[in-house]
Amino acid sequence: MIFRCVLAVVVAAAVFVPVPAQAQTRVRFATFNASLNRGAEGQLVSDLSTPDNAQAKVIAEIVQRARPDVLLINEFDHDAAGAAARLFQDNYLSVGQGGARPISYPYRFTAPSNTGLASGFDLNNDGSAVTTPGAPGYGDDAYGFGAFPGQYGMVVYSKHPIDTRGVRTFQKFLWKDMPGAALPPGWYSGEELRVLRLSSKSHWDLPVRVGHRTVHLLASHPTPPTFDGAEDRNGRRNHDEIRLWADYTHPGRGGYLYDDRGRRGGLERGAAFVIAGDQNADPNDGDSYQGAIHQLLDHPRIDGRSAPSSAGAAEAAALQGGANATHTGDPKYDTADFADTAPGNLRADYVLPARRLRAVGGGVFWPPQADPLSRLTGVFPFPSSDHRLVWLDVRMPAG
């Protein structure tokens, strides 16, 4: 397993202050499924090689206006050289977009994803094991859905140093090795279970140094609980991908876990952490398996009460109607603008801190239509993404 952390030295004429001046201990964490995925390998690098890609400019402006200190981007195609991650910083984030100030991240991290990696097996049970990238059915037989290796990957940008020696990734952890795994009965053969990985992309524990303190960014992007059949294999996998962090952060429950370097066990007792990512699970609505996200929201070590919201989300649900009218959850907490027929808009994206970290603010970048910045989110076809950037400000404990 090779970890790639690209360090950039940034020279800037201005000092950017992301939050008011309680300075060193207040940190803004954000997650953004930015839909910076492309249909062909290498296309994202090509698109970001110039400063003119319309979608990337809008995504960068949203980041510049939200100004997170630590940012996870989901659905950002991975390349082994980290070129796309570097180009997005150099050609978009470092350039003021739409009147917003540039933003610079001296540290970034990206690593391989299970998406688009051929398993060699017929995982969707359609009678054919597809092993040629891009061929029909290939994504359904890959370890994680994707037309090519790295599609729908992840990248982290940070203003604070990332302790790359302390990074743990769980890309290769096998689903069967989770005690009491919610595997679909009878769906996978014994041979398939011996190779089938739990994470549809990867799970990363990135220790971020904030002054003299360390906070662990726990980043992931579980598979959507849809696009399957009565066996609910994706819903069950989504549940257990979410469960991985629930067990990892609960003392005594993560002993079975092993990372890609062979180290076993969960997070150290008392460690500060923030869970971030598109969890593809709403607490009230949608197609989750057994209330999957409540494994985190009701966790004794996780602050599940700090729920960022927006006026734009509530407005969109009322204007769009359809499935939104049948939802039981408060639409102001929605973070994704999905089809109005089904499933409707949902809360899919989360920034969840450890209880020992004090949440002191947050929000969802979803301006109402009367706000000039609503041009950045828009309506379908979206100028940016069908997901919204979600941020949470946390106060690090002194010391």
PDB file of C-alpha atoms in Angstrom, residues 130-351:
ATOM      1  CA  VAL A 130     -16.508  -8.570 -16.405  1.00  0.00           C
ATOM      2  CA  THR A 131     -12.822  -7.655 -16.112  1.00  0.00           C
ATOM      3  CA  THR A 132     -12.353  -5.102 -18.904  1.00  0.00           C
ATOM      4  CA  PRO A 133     -12.550  -1.499 -17.652  1.00  0.00           C
ATOM      5  CA  GLY A 134     -15.327   0.447 -19.328  1.00  0.00           C
ATOM      6  CA  ALA A 135     -17.129  -2.654 -20.590  1.00  0.00           C
ATOM      7  CA  PRO A 136     -20.851  -3.006 -19.749  1.00  0.00           C
ATOM      8  CA  GLY A 137     -21.265  -4.446 -16.270  1.00  0.00           C
ATOM      9  CA  TYR A 138     -17.637  -3.818 -15.288  1.00  0.00           C
ATOM     10  CA  GLY A 139     -18.479  -1.437 -12.478  1.00  0.00           C
ATOM     11  CA  ASP A 140     -20.898  -3.882 -10.843  1.00  0.00           C
ATOM     12  CA  ASP A 141     -18.191  -6.558 -10.713  1.00  0.00           C
ATOM     13  CA  ALA A 142     -15.459  -4.248  -9.424  1.00  0.00           C
ATOM     14  CA  TYR A 143     -14.603  -4.027  -5.714  1.00  0.00           C
ATOM     15  CA  GLY A 144     -16.371  -0.668  -5.746  1.00  0.00           C
ATOM     16  CA  PHE A 145     -18.556   0.654  -8.537  1.00  0.00           C
ATOM     17  CA  GLY A 146     -16.527   2.479 -11.170  1.00  0.00           C
ATOM     18  CA  ALA A 147     -15.780   2.367 -14.888  1.00  0.00           C
ATOM     19  CA  PHE A 148     -12.017   2.559 -14.281  1.00  0.00           C
ATOM     20  CA  PRO A 149      -9.639   2.376 -11.298  1.00  0.00           C
ATOM     21  CA  GLY A 150      -9.937   5.474  -9.139  1.00  0.00           C
ATOM     22  CA  GLN A 151     -13.206   6.854 -10.502  1.00  0.00           C
ATOM     23  CA  TYR A 152     -15.228   8.481  -7.684  1.00  0.00           C
ATOM     24  CA  GLY A 153     -12.133   8.669  -5.458  1.00  0.00           C
ATOM     25  CA  MET A 154     -11.345  11.093  -2.614  1.00  0.00           C
ATOM     26  CA  VAL A 155      -8.878  13.859  -1.761  1.00  0.00           C
ATOM     27  CA  VAL A 156      -8.239  15.876   1.406  1.00  0.00           C
ATOM     28  CA  TYR A 157      -6.949  19.459   1.466  1.00  0.00           C
ATOM     29  CA  SER A 158      -5.675  20.911   4.732  1.00  0.00           C
ATOM     30  CA  LYS A 159      -4.211  24.123   6.108  1.00  0.00           C
ATOM     31  CA  HIS A 160      -2.798  22.073   8.972  1.00  0.00           C
ATOM     32  CA  PRO A 161      -0.068  19.424   8.669  1.00  0.00           C
ATOM     33  CA  ILE A 162      -1.125  15.837   8.027  1.00  0.00           C
ATOM     34  CA  ASP A 163       0.937  13.268   9.923  1.00  0.00           C
ATOM     35  CA  THR A 164       1.491  10.929   6.996  1.00  0.00           C
ATOM     36  CA  ARG A 165       3.378   8.405   9.148  1.00  0.00           C
ATOM     37  CA  GLY A 166       0.312   8.023  11.311  1.00  0.00           C
ATOM     38  CA  VAL A 167      -2.170   7.618   8.450  1.00  0.00           C
ATOM     39  CA  ARG A 168      -4.252   4.459   8.462  1.00  0.00           C
ATOM     40  CA  THR A 169      -6.284   3.284   5.483  1.00  0.00           C
ATOM     41  CA  PHE A 170      -8.709   0.375   5.341  1.00  0.00           C
ATOM     42  CA  GLN A 171      -9.049  -0.125   1.588  1.00  0.00           C
ATOM     43  CA  LYS A 172      -8.372  -3.870   1.742  1.00  0.00           C
ATOM     44  CA  PHE A 173     -10.286  -4.831   4.890  1.00  0.00           C
ATOM     45  CA  LEU A 174     -12.540  -7.789   3.995  1.00  0.00           C
ATOM     46  CA  TRP A 175     -16.260  -7.510   4.592  1.00  0.00           C
ATOM     47  CA  LYS A 176     -16.460 -11.053   5.989  1.00  0.00           C
ATOM     48  CA  ASP A 177     -13.990 -10.124   8.743  1.00  0.00           C
ATOM     49  CA  MET A 178     -16.449  -7.752  10.409  1.00  0.00           C
ATOM     50  CA  PRO A 179     -18.137  -9.730  13.223  1.00  0.00           C
ATOM     51  CA  GLY A 180     -21.863 -10.024  12.562  1.00  0.00           C
ATOM     52  CA  ALA A 181     -21.493  -8.474   9.110  1.00  0.00           C
ATOM     53  CA  ALA A 182     -24.767  -7.679   7.337  1.00  0.00           C
ATOM     54  CA  LEU A 183     -23.795  -9.748   4.294  1.00  0.00           C
ATOM     55  CA  PRO A 184     -26.719 -10.590   1.981  1.00  0.00           C
ATOM     56  CA  PRO A 185     -27.576 -14.238   2.715  1.00  0.00           C
ATOM     57  CA  GLY A 186     -26.545 -16.578  -0.091  1.00  0.00           C
ATOM     58  CA  TRP A 187     -25.558 -13.837  -2.512  1.00  0.00           C
ATOM     59  CA  TYR A 188     -21.766 -14.212  -2.514  1.00  0.00           C
ATOM     60  CA  SER A 189     -19.872 -17.472  -2.919  1.00  0.00           C
ATOM     61  CA  GLY A 190     -17.196 -18.568  -0.476  1.00  0.00           C
ATOM     62  CA  GLU A 191     -14.525 -17.701  -3.052  1.00  0.00           C
ATOM     63  CA  GLU A 192     -15.971 -14.206  -3.482  1.00  0.00           C
ATOM     64  CA  LEU A 193     -16.114 -13.605   0.262  1.00  0.00           C
ATOM     65  CA  ARG A 194     -12.427 -14.436   0.539  1.00  0.00           C
ATOM     66  CA  VAL A 195     -11.586 -11.377  -1.585  1.00  0.00           C
ATOM     67  CA  LEU A 196     -14.582  -9.019  -1.208  1.00  0.00           C
ATOM     68  CA  ARG A 197     -13.560  -5.742   0.422  1.00  0.00           C
ATOM     69  CA  LEU A 198     -15.914  -3.831   2.697  1.00  0.00           C
ATOM     70  CA  SER A 199     -15.044  -0.303   1.618  1.00  0.00           C
ATOM     71  CA  SER A 200     -16.488   0.727  -1.742  1.00  0.00           C
ATOM     72  CA  LYS A 201     -13.806   3.469  -1.960  1.00  0.00           C
ATOM     73  CA  SER A 202     -11.612   3.457   1.141  1.00  0.00           C
ATOM     74  CA  HIS A 203     -11.697   4.515   4.789  1.00  0.00           C
ATOM     75  CA  TRP A 204      -8.941   6.910   5.866  1.00  0.00           C
ATOM     76  CA  ASP A 205      -7.778   7.947   9.321  1.00  0.00           C
ATOM     77  CA  LEU A 206      -5.700  11.086   8.755  1.00  0.00           C
ATOM     78  CA  PRO A 207      -4.075  12.576  11.884  1.00  0.00           C
ATOM     79  CA  VAL A 208      -4.141  16.359  11.429  1.00  0.00           C
ATOM     80  CA  ARG A 209      -1.859  18.471  13.615  1.00  0.00           C
ATOM     81  CA  VAL A 210      -3.571  21.617  14.921  1.00  0.00           C
ATOM     82  CA  GLY A 211      -0.962  23.437  16.948  1.00  0.00           C
ATOM     83  CA  HIS A 212       0.201  20.943  19.575  1.00  0.00           C
ATOM     84  CA  ARG A 213      -2.939  18.831  19.285  1.00  0.00           C
ATOM     85  CA  THR A 214      -3.954  16.052  16.906  1.00  0.00           C
ATOM     86  CA  VAL A 215      -7.434  15.506  15.517  1.00  0.00           C
ATOM     87  CA  HIS A 216      -8.125  12.441  13.395  1.00  0.00           C
ATOM     88  CA  LEU A 217     -10.074  13.108  10.200  1.00  0.00           C
ATOM     89  CA  LEU A 218     -12.038   9.918   9.506  1.00  0.00           C
ATOM     90  CA  ALA A 219     -12.908  10.125   5.810  1.00  0.00           C
ATOM     91  CA  SER A 220     -15.068   7.798   3.736  1.00  0.00           C
ATOM     92  CA  HIS A 221     -17.801   7.583   1.106  1.00  0.00           C
ATOM     93  CA  PRO A 222     -20.005   4.501   1.566  1.00  0.00           C
ATOM     94  CA  THR A 223     -21.830   3.077  -1.430  1.00  0.00           C
ATOM     95  CA  PRO A 224     -25.393   4.275  -2.100  1.00  0.00           C
ATOM     96  CA  PRO A 225     -27.946   1.855  -0.593  1.00  0.00           C
ATOM     97  CA  THR A 226     -29.623   1.467  -3.992  1.00  0.00           C
ATOM     98  CA  PHE A 227     -28.899   0.047  -7.468  1.00  0.00           C
ATOM     99  CA  ASP A 228     -29.406  -3.543  -6.306  1.00  0.00           C
ATOM    100  CA  GLY A 229     -32.308  -5.963  -5.806  1.00  0.00           C
ATOM    101  CA  ALA A 230     -34.266  -7.689  -3.083  1.00  0.00           C
ATOM    102  CA  GLU A 231     -31.012  -8.962  -1.562  1.00  0.00           C
ATOM    103  CA  ASP A 232     -30.172  -5.315  -0.695  1.00  0.00           C
ATOM    104  CA  ARG A 233     -26.446  -5.942  -1.076  1.00  0.00           C
ATOM    105  CA  ASN A 234     -25.657  -2.233  -1.451  1.00  0.00           C
ATOM    106  CA  GLY A 235     -27.895  -1.198   1.444  1.00  0.00           C
ATOM    107  CA  ARG A 236     -26.222  -3.786   3.659  1.00  0.00           C
ATOM    108  CA  ARG A 237     -22.769  -2.725   2.536  1.00  0.00           C
ATOM    109  CA  ASN A 238     -23.586   0.936   3.163  1.00  0.00           C
ATOM    110  CA  HIS A 239     -24.665  -0.022   6.690  1.00  0.00           C
ATOM    111  CA  ASP A 240     -21.423  -1.836   7.418  1.00  0.00           C
ATOM    112  CA  GLU A 241     -19.222   0.847   5.828  1.00  0.00           C
ATOM    113  CA  ILE A 242     -20.816   3.283   8.276  1.00  0.00           C
ATOM    114  CA  ARG A 243     -20.457   0.729  11.070  1.00  0.00           C
ATOM    115  CA  LEU A 244     -16.683   0.594  10.512  1.00  0.00           C
ATOM    116  CA  TRP A 245     -16.301   4.108  11.942  1.00  0.00           C
ATOM    117  CA  ALA A 246     -18.821   3.383  14.704  1.00  0.00           C
ATOM    118  CA  ASP A 247     -16.694   0.447  15.849  1.00  0.00           C
ATOM    119  CA  TYR A 248     -13.389   2.210  15.195  1.00  0.00           C
ATOM    120  CA  THR A 249     -14.288   5.060  17.554  1.00  0.00           C
ATOM    121  CA  HIS A 250     -15.912   2.919  20.272  1.00  0.00           C
ATOM    122  CA  PRO A 251     -13.387   1.614  22.830  1.00  0.00           C
ATOM    123  CA  GLY A 252     -13.304  -2.171  22.805  1.00  0.00           C
ATOM    124  CA  ARG A 253     -15.266  -2.688  19.586  1.00  0.00           C
ATOM    125  CA  GLY A 254     -12.628  -2.124  16.926  1.00  0.00           C
ATOM    126  CA  GLY A 255     -10.220  -4.880  17.900  1.00  0.00           C
ATOM    127  CA  TYR A 256     -11.079  -6.934  14.815  1.00  0.00           C
ATOM    128  CA  LEU A 257     -10.094  -4.168  12.392  1.00  0.00           C
ATOM    129  CA  TYR A 258      -6.804  -4.280  10.477  1.00  0.00           C
ATOM    130  CA  ASP A 259      -5.491  -1.540   8.232  1.00  0.00           C
ATOM    131  CA  ASP A 260      -3.578  -1.789   4.980  1.00  0.00           C
ATOM    132  CA  ARG A 261      -0.247  -1.914   6.833  1.00  0.00           C
ATOM    133  CA  GLY A 262      -1.416  -4.778   9.040  1.00  0.00           C
ATOM    134  CA  ARG A 263      -1.927  -2.737  12.217  1.00  0.00           C
ATOM    135  CA  ARG A 264      -4.903  -3.929  14.225  1.00  0.00           C
ATOM    136  CA  GLY A 265      -7.430  -2.208  16.453  1.00  0.00           C
ATOM    137  CA  GLY A 266      -9.470   0.954  16.579  1.00  0.00           C
ATOM    138  CA  LEU A 267      -8.795   4.538  17.528  1.00  0.00           C
ATOM    139  CA  GLU A 268      -6.988   5.141  20.794  1.00  0.00           C
ATOM    140  CA  ARG A 269      -9.220   5.925  23.753  1.00  0.00           C
ATOM    141  CA  GLY A 270      -9.493   9.688  24.248  1.00  0.00           C
ATOM    142  CA  ALA A 271      -8.329  10.617  20.748  1.00  0.00           C
ATOM    143  CA  ALA A 272     -10.019  13.618  19.143  1.00  0.00           C
ATOM    144  CA  PHE A 273     -11.691  12.912  15.793  1.00  0.00           C
ATOM    145  CA  VAL A 274     -14.052  14.254  13.154  1.00  0.00           C
ATOM    146  CA  ILE A 275     -15.953  11.908  10.837  1.00  0.00           C
ATOM    147  CA  ALA A 276     -16.563  13.418   7.398  1.00  0.00           C
ATOM    148  CA  GLY A 277     -17.984  12.285   4.098  1.00  0.00           C
ATOM    149  CA  ASP A 278     -20.946  11.482   1.913  1.00  0.00           C
ATOM    150  CA  GLN A 279     -22.451   8.661   3.971  1.00  0.00           C
ATOM    151  CA  ASN A 280     -25.324   8.113   1.520  1.00  0.00           C
ATOM    152  CA  ALA A 281     -27.727   7.641   4.440  1.00  0.00           C
ATOM    153  CA  ASP A 282     -30.511   9.880   5.739  1.00  0.00           C
ATOM    154  CA  PRO A 283     -31.652   9.477   9.369  1.00  0.00           C
ATOM    155  CA  ASN A 284     -35.345   9.508   8.447  1.00  0.00           C
ATOM    156  CA  ASP A 285     -35.929   9.034   4.732  1.00  0.00           C
ATOM    157  CA  GLY A 286     -34.492   7.208   1.733  1.00  0.00           C
ATOM    158  CA  ASP A 287     -33.522   3.566   1.376  1.00  0.00           C
ATOM    159  CA  SER A 288     -31.046   2.939   4.203  1.00  0.00           C
ATOM    160  CA  TYR A 289     -30.676  -0.501   5.756  1.00  0.00           C
ATOM    161  CA  GLN A 290     -31.697  -0.639   9.429  1.00  0.00           C
ATOM    162  CA  GLY A 291     -31.224   3.077  10.100  1.00  0.00           C
ATOM    163  CA  ALA A 292     -27.580   2.921   9.093  1.00  0.00           C
ATOM    164  CA  ILE A 293     -26.569   6.495   9.952  1.00  0.00           C
ATOM    165  CA  HIS A 294     -27.936   6.204  13.492  1.00  0.00           C
ATOM    166  CA  GLN A 295     -24.893   4.052  14.230  1.00  0.00           C
ATOM    167  CA  LEU A 296     -23.015   7.373  14.227  1.00  0.00           C
ATOM    168  CA  LEU A 297     -25.712   9.850  15.260  1.00  0.00           C
ATOM    169  CA  ASP A 298     -26.569   7.857  18.419  1.00  0.00           C
ATOM    170  CA  HIS A 299     -22.981   6.870  19.208  1.00  0.00           C
ATOM    171  CA  PRO A 300     -21.865   7.607  22.795  1.00  0.00           C
ATOM    172  CA  ARG A 301     -18.576   9.170  21.634  1.00  0.00           C
ATOM    173  CA  ILE A 302     -19.947  11.171  18.687  1.00  0.00           C
ATOM    174  CA  ASP A 303     -21.782  14.487  18.757  1.00  0.00           C
ATOM    175  CA  GLY A 304     -24.728  13.639  16.526  1.00  0.00           C
ATOM    176  CA  ARG A 305     -26.752  16.660  17.629  1.00  0.00           C
ATOM    177  CA  SER A 306     -24.787  19.288  15.712  1.00  0.00           C
ATOM    178  CA  ALA A 307     -26.700  19.207  12.437  1.00  0.00           C
ATOM    179  CA  PRO A 308     -25.781  21.965   9.947  1.00  0.00           C
ATOM    180  CA  SER A 309     -28.724  23.330   7.972  1.00  0.00           C
ATOM    181  CA  SER A 310     -29.622  25.839   5.258  1.00  0.00           C
ATOM    182  CA  ALA A 311     -32.527  27.952   4.118  1.00  0.00           C
ATOM    183  CA  GLY A 312     -31.957  26.796   0.548  1.00  0.00           C
ATOM    184  CA  ALA A 313     -32.609  23.159   1.391  1.00  0.00           C
ATOM    185  CA  ALA A 314     -35.947  23.912   3.021  1.00  0.00           C
ATOM    186  CA  GLU A 315     -36.941  26.124   0.103  1.00  0.00           C
ATOM    187  CA  ALA A 316     -35.957  23.495  -2.480  1.00  0.00           C
ATOM    188  CA  ALA A 317     -38.029  20.764  -0.826  1.00  0.00           C
ATOM    189  CA  ALA A 318     -41.102  23.000  -0.799  1.00  0.00           C
ATOM    190  CA  LEU A 319     -40.671  24.124  -4.408  1.00  0.00           C
ATOM    191  CA  GLN A 320     -39.823  20.700  -5.828  1.00  0.00           C
ATOM    192  CA  GLY A 321     -42.506  18.691  -4.006  1.00  0.00           C
ATOM    193  CA  GLY A 322     -42.798  15.103  -5.214  1.00  0.00           C
ATOM    194  CA  ALA A 323     -41.123  12.648  -2.863  1.00  0.00           C
ATOM    195  CA  ASN A 324     -40.063  15.546  -0.658  1.00  0.00           C
ATOM    196  CA  ALA A 325     -43.685  16.018   0.413  1.00  0.00           C
ATOM    197  CA  THR A 326     -43.723  12.498   1.925  1.00  0.00           C
ATOM    198  CA  HIS A 327     -40.504  12.855   3.922  1.00  0.00           C
ATOM    199  CA  THR A 328     -40.622  12.831   7.713  1.00  0.00           C
ATOM    200  CA  GLY A 329     -37.267  14.555   8.304  1.00  0.00           C
ATOM    201  CA  ASP A 330     -36.880  18.333   8.484  1.00  0.00           C
ATOM    202  CA  PRO A 331     -35.795  19.410   4.965  1.00  0.00           C
ATOM    203  CA  LYS A 332     -33.563  22.202   6.282  1.00  0.00           C
ATOM    204  CA  TYR A 333     -30.987  19.499   7.084  1.00  0.00           C
ATOM    205  CA  ASP A 334     -30.889  18.113   3.513  1.00  0.00           C
ATOM    206  CA  THR A 335     -27.501  18.167   1.809  1.00  0.00           C
ATOM    207  CA  ALA A 336     -28.278  16.619  -1.579  1.00  0.00           C
ATOM    208  CA  ASP A 337     -30.718  17.597  -4.326  1.00  0.00           C
ATOM    209  CA  PHE A 338     -31.866  14.259  -5.741  1.00  0.00           C
ATOM    210  CA  ALA A 339     -34.667  13.332  -8.153  1.00  0.00           C
ATOM    211  CA  ASP A 340     -38.083  14.603  -7.054  1.00  0.00           C
ATOM    212  CA  THR A 341     -39.745  11.291  -7.953  1.00  0.00           C
ATOM    213  CA  ALA A 342     -37.471   9.172  -5.752  1.00  0.00           C
ATOM    214  CA  PRO A 343     -35.729   9.451  -3.383  1.00  0.00           C
ATOM    215  CA  GLY A 344     -36.213  13.233  -3.117  1.00  0.00           C
ATOM    216  CA  ASN A 345     -33.713  15.488  -1.347  1.00  0.00           C
ATOM    217  CA  LEU A 346     -31.849  13.885   1.536  1.00  0.00           C
ATOM    218  CA  ARG A 347     -29.324  14.477   4.276  1.00  0.00           C
ATOM    219  CA  ALA A 348     -26.438  12.433   2.915  1.00  0.00           C
ATOM    220  CA  ASP A 349     -23.293  14.371   3.853  1.00  0.00           C
ATOM    221  CA  TYR A 350     -21.964  14.684   7.400  1.00  0.00           C
ATOM    222  CA  VAL A 351     -19.317  16.300   9.549  1.00  0.00           C
TER     223      VAL A 351
END
